[in-house]
mmCIF file of C-alpha atoms in Angstrom:
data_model
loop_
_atom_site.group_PDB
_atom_site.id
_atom_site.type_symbol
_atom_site.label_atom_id
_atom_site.label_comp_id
_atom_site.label_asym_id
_atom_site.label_seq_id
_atom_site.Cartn_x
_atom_site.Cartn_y
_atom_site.Cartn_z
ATOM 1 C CA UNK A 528 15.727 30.932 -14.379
ATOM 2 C CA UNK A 529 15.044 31.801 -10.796
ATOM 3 C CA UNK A 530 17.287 35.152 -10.244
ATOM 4 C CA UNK A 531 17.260 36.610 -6.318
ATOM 5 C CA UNK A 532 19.164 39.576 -5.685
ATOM 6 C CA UNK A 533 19.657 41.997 -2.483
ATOM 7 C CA UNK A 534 16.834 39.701 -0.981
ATOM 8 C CA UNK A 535 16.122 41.226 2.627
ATOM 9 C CA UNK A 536 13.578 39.254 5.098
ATOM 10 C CA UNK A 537 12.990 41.303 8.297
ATOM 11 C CA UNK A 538 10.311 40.550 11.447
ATOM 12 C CA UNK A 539 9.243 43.583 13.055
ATOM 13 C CA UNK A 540 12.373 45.559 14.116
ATOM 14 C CA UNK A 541 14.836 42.493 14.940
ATOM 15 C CA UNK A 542 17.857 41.710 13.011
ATOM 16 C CA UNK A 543 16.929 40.406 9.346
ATOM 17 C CA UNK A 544 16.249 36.698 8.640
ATOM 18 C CA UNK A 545 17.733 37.067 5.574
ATOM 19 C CA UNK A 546 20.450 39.834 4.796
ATOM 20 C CA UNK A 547 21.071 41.198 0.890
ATOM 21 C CA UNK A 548 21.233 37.348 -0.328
ATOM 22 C CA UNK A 549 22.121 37.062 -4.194
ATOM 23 C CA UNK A 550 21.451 33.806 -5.350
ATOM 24 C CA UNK A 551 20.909 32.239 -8.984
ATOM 25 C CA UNK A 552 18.996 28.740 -10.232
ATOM 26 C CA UNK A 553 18.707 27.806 -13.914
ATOM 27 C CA UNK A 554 18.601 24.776 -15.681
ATOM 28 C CA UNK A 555 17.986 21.540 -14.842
ATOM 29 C CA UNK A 556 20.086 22.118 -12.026
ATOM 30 C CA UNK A 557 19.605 20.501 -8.514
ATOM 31 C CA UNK A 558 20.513 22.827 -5.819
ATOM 32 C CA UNK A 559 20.735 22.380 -1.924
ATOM 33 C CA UNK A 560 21.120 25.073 0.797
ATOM 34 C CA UNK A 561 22.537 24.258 3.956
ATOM 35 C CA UNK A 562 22.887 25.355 7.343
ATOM 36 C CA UNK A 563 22.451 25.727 10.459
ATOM 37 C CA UNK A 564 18.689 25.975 12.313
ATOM 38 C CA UNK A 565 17.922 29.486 12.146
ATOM 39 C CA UNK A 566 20.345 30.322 9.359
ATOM 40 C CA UNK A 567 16.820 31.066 7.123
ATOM 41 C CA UNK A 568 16.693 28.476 4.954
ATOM 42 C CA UNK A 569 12.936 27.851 4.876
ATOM 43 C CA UNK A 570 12.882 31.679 4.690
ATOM 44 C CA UNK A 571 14.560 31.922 1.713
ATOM 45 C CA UNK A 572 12.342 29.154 0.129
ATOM 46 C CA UNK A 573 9.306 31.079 1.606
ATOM 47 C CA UNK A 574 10.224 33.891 0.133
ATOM 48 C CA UNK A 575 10.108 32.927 -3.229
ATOM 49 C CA UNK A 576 6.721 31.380 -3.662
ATOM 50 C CA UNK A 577 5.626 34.771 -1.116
ATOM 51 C CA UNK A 578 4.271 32.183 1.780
ATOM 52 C CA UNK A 579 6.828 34.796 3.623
ATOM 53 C CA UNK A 580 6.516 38.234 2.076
ATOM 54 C CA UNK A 581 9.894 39.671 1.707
ATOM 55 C CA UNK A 582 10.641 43.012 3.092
ATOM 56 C CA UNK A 583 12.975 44.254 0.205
ATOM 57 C CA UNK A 584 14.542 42.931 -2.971
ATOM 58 C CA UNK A 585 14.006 41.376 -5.900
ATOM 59 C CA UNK A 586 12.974 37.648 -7.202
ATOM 60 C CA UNK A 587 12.353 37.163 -11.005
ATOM 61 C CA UNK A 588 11.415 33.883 -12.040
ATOM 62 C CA UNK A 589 11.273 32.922 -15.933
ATOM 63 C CA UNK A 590 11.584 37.312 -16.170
ATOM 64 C CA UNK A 591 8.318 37.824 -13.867
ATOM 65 C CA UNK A 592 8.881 39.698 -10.815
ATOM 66 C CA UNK A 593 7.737 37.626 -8.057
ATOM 67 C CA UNK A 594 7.885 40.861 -4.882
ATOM 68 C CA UNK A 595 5.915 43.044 -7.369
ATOM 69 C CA UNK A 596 2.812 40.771 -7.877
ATOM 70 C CA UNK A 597 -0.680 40.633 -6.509
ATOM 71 C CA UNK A 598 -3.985 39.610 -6.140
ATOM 72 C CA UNK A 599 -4.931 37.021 -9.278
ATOM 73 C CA UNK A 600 -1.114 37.771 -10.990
ATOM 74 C CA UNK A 601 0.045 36.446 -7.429
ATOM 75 C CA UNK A 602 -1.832 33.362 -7.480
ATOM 76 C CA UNK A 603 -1.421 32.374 -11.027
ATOM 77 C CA UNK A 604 2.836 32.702 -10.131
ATOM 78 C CA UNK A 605 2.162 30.356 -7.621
ATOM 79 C CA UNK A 606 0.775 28.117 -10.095
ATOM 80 C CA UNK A 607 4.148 28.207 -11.773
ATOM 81 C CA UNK A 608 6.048 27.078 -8.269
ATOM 82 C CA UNK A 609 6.045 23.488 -6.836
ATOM 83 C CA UNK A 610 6.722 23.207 -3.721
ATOM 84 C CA UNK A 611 7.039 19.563 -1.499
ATOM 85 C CA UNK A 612 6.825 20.074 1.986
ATOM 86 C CA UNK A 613 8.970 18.350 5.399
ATOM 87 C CA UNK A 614 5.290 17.490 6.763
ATOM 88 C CA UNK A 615 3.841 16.587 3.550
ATOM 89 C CA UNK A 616 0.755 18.675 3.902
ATOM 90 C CA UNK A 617 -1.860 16.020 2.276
ATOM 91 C CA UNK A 618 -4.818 16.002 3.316
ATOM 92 C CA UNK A 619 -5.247 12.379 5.304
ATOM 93 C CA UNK A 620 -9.091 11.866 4.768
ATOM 94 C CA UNK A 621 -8.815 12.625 1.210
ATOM 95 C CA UNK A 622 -7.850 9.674 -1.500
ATOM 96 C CA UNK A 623 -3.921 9.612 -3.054
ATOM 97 C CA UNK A 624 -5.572 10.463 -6.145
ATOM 98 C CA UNK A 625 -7.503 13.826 -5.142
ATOM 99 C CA UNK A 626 -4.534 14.409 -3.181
ATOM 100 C CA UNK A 627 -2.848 14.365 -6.082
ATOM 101 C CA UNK A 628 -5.589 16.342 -8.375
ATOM 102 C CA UNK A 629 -5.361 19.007 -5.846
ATOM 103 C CA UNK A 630 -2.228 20.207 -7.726
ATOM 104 C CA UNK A 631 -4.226 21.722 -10.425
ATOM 105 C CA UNK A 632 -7.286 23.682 -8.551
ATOM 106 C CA UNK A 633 -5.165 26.724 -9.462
ATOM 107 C CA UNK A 634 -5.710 26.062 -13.193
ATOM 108 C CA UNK A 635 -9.671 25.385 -12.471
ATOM 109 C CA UNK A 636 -12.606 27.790 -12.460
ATOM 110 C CA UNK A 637 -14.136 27.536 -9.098
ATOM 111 C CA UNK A 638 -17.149 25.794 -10.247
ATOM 112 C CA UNK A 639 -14.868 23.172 -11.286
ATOM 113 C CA UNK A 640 -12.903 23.287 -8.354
ATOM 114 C CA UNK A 641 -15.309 23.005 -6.061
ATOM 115 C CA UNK A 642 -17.478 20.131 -8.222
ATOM 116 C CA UNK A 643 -13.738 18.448 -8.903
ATOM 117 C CA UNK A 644 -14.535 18.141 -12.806
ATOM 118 C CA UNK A 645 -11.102 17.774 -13.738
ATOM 119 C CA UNK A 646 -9.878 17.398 -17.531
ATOM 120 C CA UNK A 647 -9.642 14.126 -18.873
ATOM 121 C CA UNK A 648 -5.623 15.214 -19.768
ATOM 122 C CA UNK A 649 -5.453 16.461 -16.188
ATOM 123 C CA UNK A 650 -6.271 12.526 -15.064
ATOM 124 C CA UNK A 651 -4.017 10.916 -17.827
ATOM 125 C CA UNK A 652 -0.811 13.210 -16.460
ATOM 126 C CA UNK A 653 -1.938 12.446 -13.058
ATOM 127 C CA UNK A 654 -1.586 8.423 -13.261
ATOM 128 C CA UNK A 655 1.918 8.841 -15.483
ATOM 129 C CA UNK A 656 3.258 10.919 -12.859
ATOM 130 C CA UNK A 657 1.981 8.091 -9.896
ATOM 131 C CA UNK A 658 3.160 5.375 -12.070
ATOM 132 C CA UNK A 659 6.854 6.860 -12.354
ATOM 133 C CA UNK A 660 6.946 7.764 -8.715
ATOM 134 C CA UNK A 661 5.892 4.125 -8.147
ATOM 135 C CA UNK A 662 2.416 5.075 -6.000
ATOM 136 C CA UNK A 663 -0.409 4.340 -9.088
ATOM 137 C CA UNK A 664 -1.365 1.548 -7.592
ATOM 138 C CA UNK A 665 -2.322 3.782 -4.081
ATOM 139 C CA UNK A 666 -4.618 5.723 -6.183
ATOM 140 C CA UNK A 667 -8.094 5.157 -4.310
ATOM 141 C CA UNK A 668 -6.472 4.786 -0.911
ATOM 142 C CA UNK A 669 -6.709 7.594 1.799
ATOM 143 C CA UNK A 670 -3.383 9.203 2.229
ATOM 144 C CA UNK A 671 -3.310 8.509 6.062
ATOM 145 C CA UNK A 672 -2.871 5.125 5.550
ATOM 146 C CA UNK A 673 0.549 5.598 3.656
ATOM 147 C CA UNK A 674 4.129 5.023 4.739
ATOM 148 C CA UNK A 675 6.311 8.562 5.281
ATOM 149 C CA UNK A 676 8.003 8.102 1.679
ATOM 150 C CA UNK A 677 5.053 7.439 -0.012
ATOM 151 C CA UNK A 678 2.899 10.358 1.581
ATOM 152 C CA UNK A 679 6.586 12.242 0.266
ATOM 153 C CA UNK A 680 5.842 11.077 -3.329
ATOM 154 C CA UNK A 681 2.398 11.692 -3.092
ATOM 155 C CA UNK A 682 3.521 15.664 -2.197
ATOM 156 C CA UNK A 683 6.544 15.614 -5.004
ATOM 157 C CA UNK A 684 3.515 14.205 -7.521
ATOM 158 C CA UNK A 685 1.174 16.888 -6.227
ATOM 159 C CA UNK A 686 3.799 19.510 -6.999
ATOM 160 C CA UNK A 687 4.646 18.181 -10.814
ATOM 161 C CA UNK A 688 0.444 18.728 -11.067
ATOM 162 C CA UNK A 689 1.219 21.958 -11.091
ATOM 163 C CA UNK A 690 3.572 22.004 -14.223
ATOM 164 C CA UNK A 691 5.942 24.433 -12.645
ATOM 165 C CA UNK A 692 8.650 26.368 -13.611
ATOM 166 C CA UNK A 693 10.993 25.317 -10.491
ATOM 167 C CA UNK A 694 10.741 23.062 -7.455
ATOM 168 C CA UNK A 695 11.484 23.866 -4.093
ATOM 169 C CA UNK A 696 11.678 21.433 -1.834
ATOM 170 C CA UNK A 697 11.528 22.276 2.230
ATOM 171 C CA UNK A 698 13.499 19.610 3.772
ATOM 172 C CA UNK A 699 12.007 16.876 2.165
ATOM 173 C CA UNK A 700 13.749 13.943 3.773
ATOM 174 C CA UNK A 701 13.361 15.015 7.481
ATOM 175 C CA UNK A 702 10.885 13.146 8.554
ATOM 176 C CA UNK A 703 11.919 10.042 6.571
ATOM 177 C CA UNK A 704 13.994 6.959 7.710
ATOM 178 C CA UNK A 705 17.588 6.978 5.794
ATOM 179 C CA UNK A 706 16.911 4.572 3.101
ATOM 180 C CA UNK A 707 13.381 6.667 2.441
ATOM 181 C CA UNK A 708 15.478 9.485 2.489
ATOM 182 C CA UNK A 709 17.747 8.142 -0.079
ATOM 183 C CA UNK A 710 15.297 7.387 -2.425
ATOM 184 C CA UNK A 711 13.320 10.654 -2.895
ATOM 185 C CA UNK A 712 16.408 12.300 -2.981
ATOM 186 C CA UNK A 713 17.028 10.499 -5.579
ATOM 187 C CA UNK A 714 13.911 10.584 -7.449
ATOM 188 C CA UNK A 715 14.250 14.889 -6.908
ATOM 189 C CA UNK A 716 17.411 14.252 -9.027
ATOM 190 C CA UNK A 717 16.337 12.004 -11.609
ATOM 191 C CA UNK A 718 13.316 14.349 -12.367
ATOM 192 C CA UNK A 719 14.975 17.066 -12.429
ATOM 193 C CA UNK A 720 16.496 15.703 -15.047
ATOM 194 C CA UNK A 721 13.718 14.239 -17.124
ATOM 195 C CA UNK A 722 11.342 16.947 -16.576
ATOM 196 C CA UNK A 723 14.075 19.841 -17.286
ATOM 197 C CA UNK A 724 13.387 21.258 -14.163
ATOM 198 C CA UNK A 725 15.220 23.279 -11.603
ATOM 199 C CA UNK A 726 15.306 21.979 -7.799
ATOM 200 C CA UNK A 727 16.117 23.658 -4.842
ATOM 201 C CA UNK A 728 16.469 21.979 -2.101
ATOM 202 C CA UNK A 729 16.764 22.691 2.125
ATOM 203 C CA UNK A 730 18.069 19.911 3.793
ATOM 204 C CA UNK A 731 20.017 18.981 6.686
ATOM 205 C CA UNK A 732 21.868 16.295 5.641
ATOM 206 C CA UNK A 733 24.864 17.362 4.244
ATOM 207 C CA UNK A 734 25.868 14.106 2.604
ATOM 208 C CA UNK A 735 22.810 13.637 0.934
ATOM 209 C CA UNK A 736 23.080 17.044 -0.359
ATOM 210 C CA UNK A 737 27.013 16.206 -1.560
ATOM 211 C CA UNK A 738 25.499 12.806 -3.351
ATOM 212 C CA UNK A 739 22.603 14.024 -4.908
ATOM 213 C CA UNK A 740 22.326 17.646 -5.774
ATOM 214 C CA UNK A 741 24.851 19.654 -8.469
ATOM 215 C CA UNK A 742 25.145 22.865 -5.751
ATOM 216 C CA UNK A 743 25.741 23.347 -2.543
ATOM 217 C CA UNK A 744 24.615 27.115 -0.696
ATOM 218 C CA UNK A 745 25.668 27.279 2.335
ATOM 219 C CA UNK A 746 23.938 29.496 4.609
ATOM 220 C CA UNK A 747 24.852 31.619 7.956
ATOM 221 C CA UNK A 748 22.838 33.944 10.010
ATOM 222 C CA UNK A 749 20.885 34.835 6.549
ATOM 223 C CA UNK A 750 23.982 35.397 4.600
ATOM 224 C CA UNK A 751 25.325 33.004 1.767
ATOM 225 C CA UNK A 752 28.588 32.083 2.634
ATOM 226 C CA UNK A 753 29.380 29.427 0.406
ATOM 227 C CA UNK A 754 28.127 28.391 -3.499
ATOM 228 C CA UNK A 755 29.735 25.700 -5.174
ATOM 229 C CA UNK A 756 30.088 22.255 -6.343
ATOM 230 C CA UNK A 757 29.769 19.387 -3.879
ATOM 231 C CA UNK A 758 33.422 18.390 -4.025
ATOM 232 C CA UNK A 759 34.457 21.901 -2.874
ATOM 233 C CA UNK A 760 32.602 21.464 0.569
ATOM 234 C CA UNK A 761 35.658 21.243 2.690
ATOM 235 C CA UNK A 762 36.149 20.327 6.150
ATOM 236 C CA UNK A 763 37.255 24.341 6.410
ATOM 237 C CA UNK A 764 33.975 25.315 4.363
ATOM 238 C CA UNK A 765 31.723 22.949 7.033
ATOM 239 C CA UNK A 766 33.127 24.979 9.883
ATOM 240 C CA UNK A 767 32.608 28.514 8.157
ATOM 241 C CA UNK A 768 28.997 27.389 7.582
ATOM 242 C CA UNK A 769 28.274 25.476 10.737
ATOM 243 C CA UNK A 770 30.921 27.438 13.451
ATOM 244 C CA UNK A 771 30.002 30.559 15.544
ATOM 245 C CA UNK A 772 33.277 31.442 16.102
ATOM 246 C CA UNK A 773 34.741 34.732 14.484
ATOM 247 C CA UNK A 774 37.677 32.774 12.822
ATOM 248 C CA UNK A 775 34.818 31.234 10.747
ATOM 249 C CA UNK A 776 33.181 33.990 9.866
ATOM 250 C CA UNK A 777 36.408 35.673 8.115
ATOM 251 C CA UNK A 778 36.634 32.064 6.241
ATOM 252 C CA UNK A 779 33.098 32.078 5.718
ATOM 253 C CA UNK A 780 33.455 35.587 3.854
ATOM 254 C CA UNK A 781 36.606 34.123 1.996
ATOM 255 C CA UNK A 782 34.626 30.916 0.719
ATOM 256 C CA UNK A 783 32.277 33.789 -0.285
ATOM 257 C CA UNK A 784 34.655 35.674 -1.984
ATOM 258 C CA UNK A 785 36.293 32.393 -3.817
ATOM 259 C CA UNK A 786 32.607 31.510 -5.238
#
């Protein structure tokens, strides 16, 4: 269970990214935060794996506290954290299957790492995962010379490498066409499922987000303003979450409320 509470993200003296955000994942549940551009979305995923450090608050994943760790006890919490990235971040010279492997060189010694001896059960789990993503077959090609979606499920297979205890999931659909888009949502859900696996998600699209995920935050100015199911999204909860006007925010802090 991923438990966030009085969360505060603050650059230099400006006004806070994120503001005293409360927020709860468990399960196998798929979850997608919404929002306008700048309402910190990607902060609040940032946060949690500590790519962004957080200025105050509290993040406890599985009953570690994430804001309290450092050095080695940092990086073996990452370990526990998959994330799958808007730009995929592969590395384009590299094959689909070291792409891939790169998943566990936080569960390597750094002679191992570096030599990229990787256990034989490491290699198995690495061509189930490809197969059921549908990219096996890519193995020894370079990653540059892959569509969008399948560099995406190269990055979502890189990410289950890492046997982790959630998966975030930074607007993973941006850069894809809409049937691409479709799809790996999709194939977020469907692991989620299989793998018993939580999934946050920060995505644009809200009707993606209505079709394929269980939860719906919606986010304002760094404030959750809305947490519910899909069918609860109203035309009224939209304009809370999307409208700057000051009639929104007091139905914004209603929806809140109503949660």
């Amino acid at each position: 269970m991923l438990k966030i509470t009085d969360l505060v993200k603050r650059y230099g003296s400006g006004e806070p990214v994120l503001k005293n955000l409360d927020l709860t994942v468990e399960g196998e549940t798929v979850v997608s935060v919404i929002g306008s551009s700048g309402a910190g979305k990607s902060t609040l995923l940032r946060c949690i794996n500590r790519l962004v450090e957080p200025t105050s608050g509290s993040i406890v994943l599985n009953g570690a506290e994430l804001t309290k760790l450092r050095g080695r006890e940092l990086r073996m919490a990452r370990r526990r954290i998959g994330m799958v990235f808007q730009s995929f971040n592969l590395v384009d010279r590299l094959t689909v299957m070291e792409n891939v492997m790169s998943g566990r060189l936080g569960y390597l010694s750094t002679w191992a790492a570096v030599s990229r001896r990787y256990p034989k059960e490491d290699i198995r789990r690495a061509f189930e995962l490809m197969e059921r993503v549908g990219i096996a077959h890519y193995a020894d090609n370079r990653a540059d010379g892959l569509s969008g979606g399948e560099r995406q499920r190269v990055g979502v297979v890189r990410a289950l490498m890492q046997q982790p205890e959630i998966l975030l999931a930074d607007e993973p659909t941006a850069s894809l066409d809409p049937k691409t888009s479709e799809q790996i949502m999709q194939l977020l859900r469907d692991l989620a499922g299989e793998l018993k696996l939580p999934v946050l998600i920060n995505i644009h699209n809200v009707t993606e987000a209505k079709q394929y995920t269980d939860r719906i935050v919606g986010m304002r100015y760094g404030r959750i303003i809305f947490d519910d199911a899909p069918a609860a999204l109203t035309e009224d909860a939209m304009e809370a979450i999307y409208s700057g006007s000051p009639a929104a925010d007091r139905a914004g802090a209603g929806l809140k409320e109503a949660s």
